[in-house]
XYZ file of C-alpha atoms in Angstrom:
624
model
C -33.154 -19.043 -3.307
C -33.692 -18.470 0.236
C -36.388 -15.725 1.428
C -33.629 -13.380 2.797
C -32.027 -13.062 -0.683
C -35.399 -13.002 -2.500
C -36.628 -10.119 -0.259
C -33.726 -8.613 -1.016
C -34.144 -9.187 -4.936
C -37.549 -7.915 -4.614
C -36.781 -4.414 -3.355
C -33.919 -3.783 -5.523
C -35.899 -4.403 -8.226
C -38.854 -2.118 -6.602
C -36.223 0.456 -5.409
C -36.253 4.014 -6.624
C -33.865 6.424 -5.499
C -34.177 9.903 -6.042
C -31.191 11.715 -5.444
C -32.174 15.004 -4.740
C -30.597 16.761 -1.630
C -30.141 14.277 0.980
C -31.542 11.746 -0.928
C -35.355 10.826 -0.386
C -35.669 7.136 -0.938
C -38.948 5.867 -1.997
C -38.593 1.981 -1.943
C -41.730 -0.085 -1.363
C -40.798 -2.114 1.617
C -41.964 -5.371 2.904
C -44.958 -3.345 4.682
C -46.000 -2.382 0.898
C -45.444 -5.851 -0.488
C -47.744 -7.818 1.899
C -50.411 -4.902 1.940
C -53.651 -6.087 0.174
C -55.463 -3.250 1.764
C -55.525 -5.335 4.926
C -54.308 -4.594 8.537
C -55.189 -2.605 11.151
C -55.122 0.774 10.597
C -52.470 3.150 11.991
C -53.042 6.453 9.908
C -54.065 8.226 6.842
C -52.032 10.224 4.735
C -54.881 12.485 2.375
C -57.255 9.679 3.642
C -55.248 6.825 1.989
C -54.632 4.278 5.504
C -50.935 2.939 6.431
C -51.365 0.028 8.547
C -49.480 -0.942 11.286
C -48.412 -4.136 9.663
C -46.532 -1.838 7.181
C -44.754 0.340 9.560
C -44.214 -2.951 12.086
C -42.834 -4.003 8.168
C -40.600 -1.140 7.561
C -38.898 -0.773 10.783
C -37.970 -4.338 11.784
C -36.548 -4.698 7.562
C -33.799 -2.032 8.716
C -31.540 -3.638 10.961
C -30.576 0.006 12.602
C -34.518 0.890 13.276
C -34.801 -2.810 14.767
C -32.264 -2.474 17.186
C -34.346 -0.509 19.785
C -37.735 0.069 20.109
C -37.701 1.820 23.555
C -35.918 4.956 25.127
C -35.536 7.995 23.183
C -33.889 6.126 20.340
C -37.296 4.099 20.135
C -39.174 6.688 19.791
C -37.007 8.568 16.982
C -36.829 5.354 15.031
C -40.715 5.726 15.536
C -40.881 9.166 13.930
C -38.582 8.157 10.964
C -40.687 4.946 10.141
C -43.858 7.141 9.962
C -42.656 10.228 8.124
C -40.849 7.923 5.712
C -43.922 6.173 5.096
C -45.895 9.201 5.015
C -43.571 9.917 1.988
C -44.117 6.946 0.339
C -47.727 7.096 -0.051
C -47.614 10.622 -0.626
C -45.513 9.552 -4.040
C -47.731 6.911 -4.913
C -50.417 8.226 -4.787
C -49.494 11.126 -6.906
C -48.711 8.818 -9.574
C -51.715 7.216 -9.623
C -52.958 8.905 -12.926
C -50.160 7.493 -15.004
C -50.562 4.632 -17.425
C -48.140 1.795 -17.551
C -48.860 -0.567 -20.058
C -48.969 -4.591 -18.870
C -45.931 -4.798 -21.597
C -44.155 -2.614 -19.564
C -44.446 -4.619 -16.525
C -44.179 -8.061 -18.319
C -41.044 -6.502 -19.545
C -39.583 -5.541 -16.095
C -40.705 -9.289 -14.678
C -38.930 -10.687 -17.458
C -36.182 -9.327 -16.378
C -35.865 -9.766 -12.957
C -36.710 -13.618 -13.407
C -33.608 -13.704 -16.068
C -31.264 -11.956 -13.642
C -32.562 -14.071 -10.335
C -32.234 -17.243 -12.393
C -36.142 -17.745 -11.904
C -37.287 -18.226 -14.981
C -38.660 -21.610 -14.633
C -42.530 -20.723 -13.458
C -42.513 -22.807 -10.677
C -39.329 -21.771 -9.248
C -40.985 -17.967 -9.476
C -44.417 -18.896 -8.129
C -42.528 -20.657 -5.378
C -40.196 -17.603 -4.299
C -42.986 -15.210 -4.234
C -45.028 -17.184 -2.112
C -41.497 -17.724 0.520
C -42.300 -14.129 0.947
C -46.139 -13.618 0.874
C -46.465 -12.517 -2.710
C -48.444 -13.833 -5.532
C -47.384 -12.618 -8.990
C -50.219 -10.117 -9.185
C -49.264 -8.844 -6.114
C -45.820 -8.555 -7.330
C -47.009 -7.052 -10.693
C -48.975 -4.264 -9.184
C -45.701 -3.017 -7.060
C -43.721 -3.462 -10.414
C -46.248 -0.967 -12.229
C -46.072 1.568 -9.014
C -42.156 2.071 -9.542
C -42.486 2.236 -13.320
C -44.840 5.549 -12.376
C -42.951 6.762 -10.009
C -39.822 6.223 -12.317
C -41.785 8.108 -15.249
C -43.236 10.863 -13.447
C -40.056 11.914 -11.996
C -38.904 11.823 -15.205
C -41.435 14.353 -16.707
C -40.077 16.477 -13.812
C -36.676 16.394 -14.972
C -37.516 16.824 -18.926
C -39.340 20.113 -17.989
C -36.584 22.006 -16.339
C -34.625 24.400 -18.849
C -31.268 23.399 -19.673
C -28.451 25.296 -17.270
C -28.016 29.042 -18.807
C -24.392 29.931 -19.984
C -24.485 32.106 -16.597
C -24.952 29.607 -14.337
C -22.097 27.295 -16.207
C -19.861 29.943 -15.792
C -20.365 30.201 -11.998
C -20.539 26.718 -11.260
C -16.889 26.271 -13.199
C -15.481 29.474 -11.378
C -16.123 28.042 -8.073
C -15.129 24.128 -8.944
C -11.915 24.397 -11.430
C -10.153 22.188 -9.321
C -12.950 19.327 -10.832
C -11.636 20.051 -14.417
C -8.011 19.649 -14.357
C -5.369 18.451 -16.864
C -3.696 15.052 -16.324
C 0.172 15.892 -15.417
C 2.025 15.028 -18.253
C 5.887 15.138 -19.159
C 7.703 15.458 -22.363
C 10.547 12.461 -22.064
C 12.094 9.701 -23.668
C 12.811 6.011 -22.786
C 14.868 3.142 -23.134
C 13.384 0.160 -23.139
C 15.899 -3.710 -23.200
C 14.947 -7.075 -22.152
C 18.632 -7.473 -20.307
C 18.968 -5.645 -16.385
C 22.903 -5.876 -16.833
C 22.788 -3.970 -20.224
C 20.089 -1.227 -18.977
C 22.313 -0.950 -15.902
C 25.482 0.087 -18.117
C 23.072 1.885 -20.137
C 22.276 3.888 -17.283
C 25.873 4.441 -16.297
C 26.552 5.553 -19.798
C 24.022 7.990 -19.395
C 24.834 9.283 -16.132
C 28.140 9.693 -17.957
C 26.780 12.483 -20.088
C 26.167 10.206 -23.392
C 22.991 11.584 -25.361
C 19.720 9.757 -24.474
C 18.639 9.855 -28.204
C 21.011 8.227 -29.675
C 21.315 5.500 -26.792
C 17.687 4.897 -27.276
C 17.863 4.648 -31.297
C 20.401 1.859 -30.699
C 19.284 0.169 -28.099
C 15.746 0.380 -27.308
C 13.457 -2.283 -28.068
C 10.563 0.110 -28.620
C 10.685 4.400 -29.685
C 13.762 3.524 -31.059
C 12.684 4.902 -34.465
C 12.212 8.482 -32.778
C 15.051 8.298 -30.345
C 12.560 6.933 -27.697
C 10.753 9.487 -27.493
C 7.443 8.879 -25.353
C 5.206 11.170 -27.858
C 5.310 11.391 -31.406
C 7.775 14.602 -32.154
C 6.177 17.837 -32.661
C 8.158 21.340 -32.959
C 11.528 19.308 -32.581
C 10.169 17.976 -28.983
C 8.487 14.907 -28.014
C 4.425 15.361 -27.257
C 3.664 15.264 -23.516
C 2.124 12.331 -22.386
C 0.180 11.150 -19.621
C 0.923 9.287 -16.713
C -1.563 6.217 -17.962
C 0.833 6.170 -21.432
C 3.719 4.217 -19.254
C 3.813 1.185 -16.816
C 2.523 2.067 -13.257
C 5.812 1.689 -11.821
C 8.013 3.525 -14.401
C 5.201 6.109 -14.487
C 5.426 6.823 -10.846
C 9.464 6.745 -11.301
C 9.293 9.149 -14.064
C 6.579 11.660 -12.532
C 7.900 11.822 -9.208
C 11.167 13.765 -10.941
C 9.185 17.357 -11.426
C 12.291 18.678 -12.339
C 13.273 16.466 -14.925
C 16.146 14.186 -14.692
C 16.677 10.200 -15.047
C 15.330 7.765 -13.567
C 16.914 4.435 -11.837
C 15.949 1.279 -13.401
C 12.893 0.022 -13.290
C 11.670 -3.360 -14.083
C 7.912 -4.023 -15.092
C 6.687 -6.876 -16.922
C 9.896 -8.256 -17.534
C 11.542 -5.308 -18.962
C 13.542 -2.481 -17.585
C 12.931 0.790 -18.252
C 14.994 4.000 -18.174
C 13.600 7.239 -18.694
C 14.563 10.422 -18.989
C 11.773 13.313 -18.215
C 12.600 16.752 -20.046
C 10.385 18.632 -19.041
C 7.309 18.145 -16.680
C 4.112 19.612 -17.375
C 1.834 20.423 -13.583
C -1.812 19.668 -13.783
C -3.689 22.958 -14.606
C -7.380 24.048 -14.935
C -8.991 23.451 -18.111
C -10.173 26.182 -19.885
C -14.233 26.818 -19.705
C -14.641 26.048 -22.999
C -12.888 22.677 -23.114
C -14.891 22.021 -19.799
C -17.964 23.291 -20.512
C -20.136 20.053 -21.754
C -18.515 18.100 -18.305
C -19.772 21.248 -16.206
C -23.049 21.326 -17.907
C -23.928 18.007 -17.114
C -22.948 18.570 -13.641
C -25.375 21.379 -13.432
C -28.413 20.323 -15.442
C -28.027 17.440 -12.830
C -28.493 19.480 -10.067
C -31.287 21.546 -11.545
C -33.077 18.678 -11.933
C -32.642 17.562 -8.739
C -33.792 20.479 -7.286
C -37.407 20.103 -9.224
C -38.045 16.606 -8.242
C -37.302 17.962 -4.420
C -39.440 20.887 -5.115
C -42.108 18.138 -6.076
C -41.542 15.803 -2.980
C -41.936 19.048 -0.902
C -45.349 20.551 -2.495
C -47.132 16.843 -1.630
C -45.472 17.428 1.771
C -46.887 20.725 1.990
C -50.731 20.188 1.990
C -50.347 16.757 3.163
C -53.508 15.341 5.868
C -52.314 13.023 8.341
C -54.783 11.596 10.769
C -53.819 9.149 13.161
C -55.971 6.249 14.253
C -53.996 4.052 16.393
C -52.104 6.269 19.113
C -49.414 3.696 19.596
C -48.201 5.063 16.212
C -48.752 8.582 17.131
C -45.812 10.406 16.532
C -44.539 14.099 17.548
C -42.951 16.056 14.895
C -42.104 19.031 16.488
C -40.214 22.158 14.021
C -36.779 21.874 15.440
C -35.512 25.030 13.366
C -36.550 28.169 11.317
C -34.294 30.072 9.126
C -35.656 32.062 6.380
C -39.290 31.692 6.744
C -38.878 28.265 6.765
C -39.676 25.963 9.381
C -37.564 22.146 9.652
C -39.207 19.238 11.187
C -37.259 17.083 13.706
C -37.942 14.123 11.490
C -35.420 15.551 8.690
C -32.689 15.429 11.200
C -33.823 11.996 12.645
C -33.502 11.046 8.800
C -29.885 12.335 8.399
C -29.093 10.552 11.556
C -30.927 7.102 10.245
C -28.661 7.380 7.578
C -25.442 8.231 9.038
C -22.782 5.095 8.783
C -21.018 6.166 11.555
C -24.233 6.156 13.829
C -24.834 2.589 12.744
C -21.777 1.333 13.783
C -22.114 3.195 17.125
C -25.002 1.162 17.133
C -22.959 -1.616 17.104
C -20.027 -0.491 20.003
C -22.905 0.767 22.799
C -26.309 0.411 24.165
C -28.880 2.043 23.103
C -29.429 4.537 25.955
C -25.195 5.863 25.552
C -25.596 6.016 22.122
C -28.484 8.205 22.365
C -26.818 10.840 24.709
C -24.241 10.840 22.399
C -25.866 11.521 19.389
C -28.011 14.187 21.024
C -24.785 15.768 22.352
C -22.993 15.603 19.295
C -24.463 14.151 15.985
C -27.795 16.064 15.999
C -26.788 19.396 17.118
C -24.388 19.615 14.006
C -27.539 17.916 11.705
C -29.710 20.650 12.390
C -26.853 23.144 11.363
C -26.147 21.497 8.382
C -30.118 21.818 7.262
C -30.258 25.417 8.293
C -27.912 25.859 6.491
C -29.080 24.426 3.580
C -32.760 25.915 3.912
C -30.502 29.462 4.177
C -28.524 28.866 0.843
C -30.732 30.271 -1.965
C -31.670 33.137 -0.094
C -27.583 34.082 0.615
C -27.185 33.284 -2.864
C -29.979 35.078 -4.252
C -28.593 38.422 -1.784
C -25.324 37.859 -3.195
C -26.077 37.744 -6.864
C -24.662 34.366 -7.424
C -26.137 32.018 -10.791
C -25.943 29.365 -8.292
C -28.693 26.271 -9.136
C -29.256 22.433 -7.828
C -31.039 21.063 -4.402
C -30.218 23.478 -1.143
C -27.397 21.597 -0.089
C -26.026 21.826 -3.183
C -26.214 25.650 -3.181
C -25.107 25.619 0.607
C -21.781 24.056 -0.928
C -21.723 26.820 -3.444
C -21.796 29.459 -1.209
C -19.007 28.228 0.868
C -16.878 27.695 -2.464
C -17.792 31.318 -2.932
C -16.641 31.788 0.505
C -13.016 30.219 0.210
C -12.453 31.621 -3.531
C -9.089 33.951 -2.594
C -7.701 30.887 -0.689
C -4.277 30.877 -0.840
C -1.446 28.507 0.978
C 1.882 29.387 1.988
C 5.188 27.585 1.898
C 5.026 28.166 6.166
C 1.323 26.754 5.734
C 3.006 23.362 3.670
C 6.354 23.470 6.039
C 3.837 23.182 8.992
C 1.359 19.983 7.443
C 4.878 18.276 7.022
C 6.489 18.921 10.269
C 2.419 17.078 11.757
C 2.594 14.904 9.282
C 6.011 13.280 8.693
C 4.976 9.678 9.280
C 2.918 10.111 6.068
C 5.971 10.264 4.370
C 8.256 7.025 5.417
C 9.570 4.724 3.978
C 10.083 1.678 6.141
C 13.221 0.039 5.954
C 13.261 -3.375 3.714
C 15.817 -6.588 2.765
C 15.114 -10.081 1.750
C 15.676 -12.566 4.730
C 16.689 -16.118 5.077
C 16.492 -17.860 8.583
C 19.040 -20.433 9.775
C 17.530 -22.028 12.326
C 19.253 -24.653 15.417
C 18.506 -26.196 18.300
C 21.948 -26.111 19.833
C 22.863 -22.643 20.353
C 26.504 -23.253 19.980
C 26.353 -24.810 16.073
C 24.372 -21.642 15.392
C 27.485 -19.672 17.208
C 29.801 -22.074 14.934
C 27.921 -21.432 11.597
C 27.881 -17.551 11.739
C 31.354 -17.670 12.465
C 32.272 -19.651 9.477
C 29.928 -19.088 7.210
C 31.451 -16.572 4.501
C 30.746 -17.400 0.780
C 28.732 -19.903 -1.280
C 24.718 -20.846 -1.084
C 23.344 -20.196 2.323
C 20.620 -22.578 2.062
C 23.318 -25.549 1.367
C 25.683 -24.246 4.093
C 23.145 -23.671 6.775
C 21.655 -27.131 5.858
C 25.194 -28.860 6.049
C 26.015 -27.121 9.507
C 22.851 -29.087 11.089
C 20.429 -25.781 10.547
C 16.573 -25.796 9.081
C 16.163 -22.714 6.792
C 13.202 -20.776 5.970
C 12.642 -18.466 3.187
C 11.082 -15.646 4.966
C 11.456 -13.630 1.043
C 10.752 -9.959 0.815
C 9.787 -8.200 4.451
C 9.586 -4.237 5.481
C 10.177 -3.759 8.519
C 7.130 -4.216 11.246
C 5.173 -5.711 8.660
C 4.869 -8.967 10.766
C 6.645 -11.982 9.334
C 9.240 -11.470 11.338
C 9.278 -12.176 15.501
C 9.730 -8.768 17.342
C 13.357 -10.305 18.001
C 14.107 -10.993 14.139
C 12.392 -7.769 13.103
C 14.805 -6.216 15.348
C 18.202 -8.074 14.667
C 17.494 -7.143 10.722
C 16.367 -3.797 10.660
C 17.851 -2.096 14.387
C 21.021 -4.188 14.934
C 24.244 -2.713 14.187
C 26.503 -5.790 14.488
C 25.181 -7.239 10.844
C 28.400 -9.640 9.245
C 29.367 -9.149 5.689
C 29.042 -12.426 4.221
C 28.810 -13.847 0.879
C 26.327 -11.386 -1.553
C 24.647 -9.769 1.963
C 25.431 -9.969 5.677
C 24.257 -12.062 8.667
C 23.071 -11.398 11.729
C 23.674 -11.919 15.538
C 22.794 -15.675 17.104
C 18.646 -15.036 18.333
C 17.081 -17.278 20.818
C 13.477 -17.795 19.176
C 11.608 -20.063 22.176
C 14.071 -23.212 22.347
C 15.967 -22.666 19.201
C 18.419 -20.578 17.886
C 18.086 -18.602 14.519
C 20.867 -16.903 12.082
C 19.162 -14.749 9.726
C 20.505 -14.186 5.947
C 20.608 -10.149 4.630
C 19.970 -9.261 1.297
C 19.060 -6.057 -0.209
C 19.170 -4.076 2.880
C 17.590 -0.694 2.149
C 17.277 1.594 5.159
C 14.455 3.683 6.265
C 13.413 6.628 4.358
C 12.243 9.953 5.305
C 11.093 12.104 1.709
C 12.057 15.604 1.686
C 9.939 18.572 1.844
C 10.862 19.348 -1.202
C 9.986 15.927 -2.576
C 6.042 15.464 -1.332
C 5.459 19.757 -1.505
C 3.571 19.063 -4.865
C 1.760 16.543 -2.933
C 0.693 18.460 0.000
C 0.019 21.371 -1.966
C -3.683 20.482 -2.975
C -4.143 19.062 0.486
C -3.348 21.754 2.408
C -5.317 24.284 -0.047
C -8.721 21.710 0.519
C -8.086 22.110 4.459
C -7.828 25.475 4.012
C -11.305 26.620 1.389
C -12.764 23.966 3.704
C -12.617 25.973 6.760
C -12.371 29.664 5.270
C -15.727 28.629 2.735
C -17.075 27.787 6.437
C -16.389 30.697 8.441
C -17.982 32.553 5.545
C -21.637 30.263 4.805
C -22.097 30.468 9.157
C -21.405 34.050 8.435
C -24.003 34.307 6.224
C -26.214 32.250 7.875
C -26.155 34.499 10.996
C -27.488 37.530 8.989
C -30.709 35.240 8.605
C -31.226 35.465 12.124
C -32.227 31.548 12.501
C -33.618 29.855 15.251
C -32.267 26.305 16.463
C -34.818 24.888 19.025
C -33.185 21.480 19.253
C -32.385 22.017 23.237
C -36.345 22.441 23.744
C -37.502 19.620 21.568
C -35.008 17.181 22.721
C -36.027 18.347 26.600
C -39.723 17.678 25.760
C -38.989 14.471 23.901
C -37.470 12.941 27.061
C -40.008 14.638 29.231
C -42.320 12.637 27.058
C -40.622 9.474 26.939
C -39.800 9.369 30.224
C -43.711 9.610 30.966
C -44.920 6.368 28.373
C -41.873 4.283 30.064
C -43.674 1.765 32.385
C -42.397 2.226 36.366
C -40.334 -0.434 37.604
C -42.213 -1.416 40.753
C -40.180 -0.875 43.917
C -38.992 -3.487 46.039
C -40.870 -4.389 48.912
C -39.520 -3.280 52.301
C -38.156 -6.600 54.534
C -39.996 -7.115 57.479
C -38.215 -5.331 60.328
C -38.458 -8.797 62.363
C -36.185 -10.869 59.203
C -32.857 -11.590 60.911
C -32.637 -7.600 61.791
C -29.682 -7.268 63.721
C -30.167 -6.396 67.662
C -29.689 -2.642 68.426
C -27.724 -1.925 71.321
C -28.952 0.886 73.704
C -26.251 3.238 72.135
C -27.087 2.497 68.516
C -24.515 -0.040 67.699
C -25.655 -3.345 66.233
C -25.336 -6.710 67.873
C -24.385 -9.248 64.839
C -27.005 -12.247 64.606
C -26.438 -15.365 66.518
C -25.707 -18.649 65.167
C -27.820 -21.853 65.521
C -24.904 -23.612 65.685
């Protein structure tokens, strides 16, 4: 096992993620693994020291807080490392009083070695020491994560279970989390033969009853007239779309007014079915919902406590800094509520953001950092004021709303967009934007012909009208290729071949399908072979409304639930001093960067150019 992948075993197994609001990670990095209270000291959190080798540790272990250590990115990364490790010891050492029995731990070793393949004692001595560890070194950060683990357990066992009251407003404002499956009431024919399901079909078309077709003929249902469900009240019982093949269930349940469908082949059988009735998804009642909504919120609830917790060791927390390399300023970038939010919470949410680390990845530091000033962190510190605004709104507005601030924010704005409504213009208007969503590209099965004298390729399309196109083409001097199933623009065809399939109009009837004009491919000279021609499709409005229905209605409590949380948030009268602290940040910055030394002035006698009397210059003479 090489020390890359150990490391990485190693702080899985240490990891504990806490998943309250944004999600406050404490994982023992490689900082925590090689401490042995040595290292030179960088601060004290409540007079417990964090050496620089641990935050050196913990920022060059993340590949986006290695990727700069200067500018104004540098010196966020900076701020992150600390606070984050400022966390961590906070946790641990609020923990400290907890027992964890040496069977415990044994029992935790024993199973990472079992899962990492190391449990051959040398093998395990000699990946711990690839990293620096011993196995009492690895032991003790084992029994730290087992505290942590239990202690924020304790937190969560003490919080009451979610009141009927706050069910009941968590469900009213997320109903569209508890929905019915769509179901249909139908019947089917199944047969092993295509021919004989394509005559059954005919038959049907023809009016004959699907029942009695199906008691006949069906290889399965046919006891109850192929009915899908068992009968109940003379009908069959609706079923889900999960209860047929995926391709005859999306056949059957695209037909929401009922009807037959064409047919389908899965598995080797073909399938015709006829839907009687179809049955829309719909909200579940509360009471059928209510033990999936009340683990939802006792989630949240508990949440909330363990980020009350975090917060109260924040609150009273000592830090002292004793080397001022490490020195960090954590300025309060907002205040909403009484409540003050420090600058490294937003450097936190901008850490974790995926699509800063792949900006990361596109620019150099310095853009990237004007962009994410511009952009990225004005509309993090929003998102937290929000959030630090939530329970208050709530609280004003009477609503049983529980779970971490974010988590009420959300509420709030589901409040917000309750009355949302959509309109058929609202629907007609997504479709009109959105019409390439619903395409079908055209589609055939192609064989190419291809010869290097244009004129045989000339001769062959001309003659070629029945029998195996493979042996003809072969016989007239051509090389074929089986080019198989393509949609058009999907790349296995040349831009000429995609084109002389799918936008020619001068295609050849010929035996079962149709050939096409003589194309000059480099120095040959193809004929292609047209099967199964289907053109390009365009789905009604009427055939994707049901679709953009719930799409359109998300858009639309997305942007009215909003307008009304920044409505709310107004009344608070918050402050946002992002401007100021990211001004004094670069002020700062700009003031540790080292001066590039300027460049020494050339002699004024080093090939200086004559000056004429009337301030021209005389170009230098040559030696020559």
């Amino acid at each position: 096992m090489n020390k890359k992948k150990l490391v990485n075993v190693l702080m899985g197994v240490l990891a504990l993620l806490l998943v309250v609001g944004m999600a406050y990670q404490f994982t023992p990095n490689l900082g925590d693994l090689f401490n042995k209270q040595t290292g030179t000291p960088a601060l004290t959190v409540n007079g417990t020291t964090v050496t620089v080798e641990q935050l050196e540790a913990a920022k060059r272990q993340n590949p986006v807080l290695s990727s700069t250590d200067t500018g104004v990115l540098g010196d966020d990364f900076k701020t992150f490392v600390v606070a984050q490790q400022v966390d961590q010891t906070l946790v641990s050492n609020a923990v400290k009083d907890l027992k964890v029995s040496r069977g415990d731990v044994d029992a935790k070793v024993k199973e990472v070695r079992a899962q990492n393949n190391l449990t051959d004692n040398k093998a395990w001595t000699d990946a711990l020491q690839g990293v620096g560890l011993t196995d009492s070194d690895y032991r003790k950060q084992v029994r730290q994560s087992l505290a942590i683990e239990r202690r924020v357990d304790e937190i969560k066992k003490a919080v009451p279970a979610a009141t009927d009251a706050e069910l009941q407003a968590y469900y009213d404002l997320n109903q569209e989390k508890y929905q019915t499956d769509a179901r249909i009431q139908g019947r089917q024919i199944v047969v092993a033969d295509k021919a004989k399901a394509a005559d059954l079909l005919k038959q049907l078309r023809g009016g004959a009853d699907f029942a009695q077709l199906a008691g006949a003929n069906s290889t399965e249902f046919k006891d109850r007239g192929g009915a899908l469900g068992p009968i109940e009240n003379g009908a069959p019982r609706p079923v889900a779309q999960v209860a047929l093949p995926s391709e005859v269930g999306a056949a059957a349940f695209a037909l929401k007014d009922g009807g037959l469908t064409d047919v389908v082949e899965s598995g080797g059988k073909f399938y015709i079915v006829k839907v009687e009735k179809y049955l829309a998804p719909s909200a579940k009642p509360f009471a059928e919902a209510k033990s999936d909504v009340a683990t939802a919120v006792n989630a949240s609830k508990q949440n909330a406590a363990v980020e009350a917790w975090v917060e109260g060791l924040r609150k009273d927390a000592k830090i002292e800094f004793k080397d001022l390399n490490w020195k960090v300023e954590d300025p309060t970038v907002a205040t909403v509520a009484g409540q003050n939010v420090r600058y490294s919470q937003v450097i936190e949410q901008v850490v974790q953001n995926q699509q800063f680390a792949s900006l990361l990845q596109q620019v150099p530091a310095e853009q990237a950092s004007q962009l994410v000033n511009g952009i990225l962190k004005p509309q993090v510190v929003q998102q937290i004021i929000q959030g630090y605004a939530a329970p208050t709104i709530a609280e004003r507005l009477k609503l049983n709303l529980v779970g971490t601030r974010q988590e009420i924010a959300q509420g709030v704005a589901a409040y917000g967009a309750r009355n949302a409504k959509v309109t058929d213009a609202d629907l007609q208007a997504y479709y009109t934007e959105n019409k390439a969503q619903f395409e079908s590209p055209a589609s055939a099965a192609v064989s190419e012909a291809s010869f290097k004298d244009q004129a045989k390729a000339v001769a062959f399309r001309g003659s070629y009208t029945r029998g195996d196109f493979v042996s003809a083409a072969s016989k007239a001097g051509g090389t074929v290729s089986e080019r198989g199933a393509v949609t058009a623009g999907d790349g296995k065809l040349s831009e000429e071949l995609n084109a002389a399939v799918f936008a020619a109009k001068s295609l050849k009837d010929a035996a079962d399908g149709s050939l096409s004009d003589v194309v000059k491919v480099g120095d040959r000279y193809s004929v292609l072979y047209v099967t199964d021609l289907k053109p390009a499709e365009t789905k009604s409005f009427a055939e994707v409304r049901d679709q953009i229905e719930p799409v359109v209605l998300g858009q639309k409590k997305s942007s009215e639930g909003q307008t009304f949380l920044d409505a709310q948030v107004k009344t608070l009268k918050p402050t946002d001093n992002l401007k100021t602290v990211l001004a004094a940040q670069e002020k700062r910055v700009a003031a540790q960067t080292p001066k590039t030394p300027a460049t020494p002035a050339k002699d004024s006698t080093d090939a200086a150019p004559d000056t004429k009397t009337d301030g021209s210059a005389t170009p230098p003479t040559s030696d020559k």
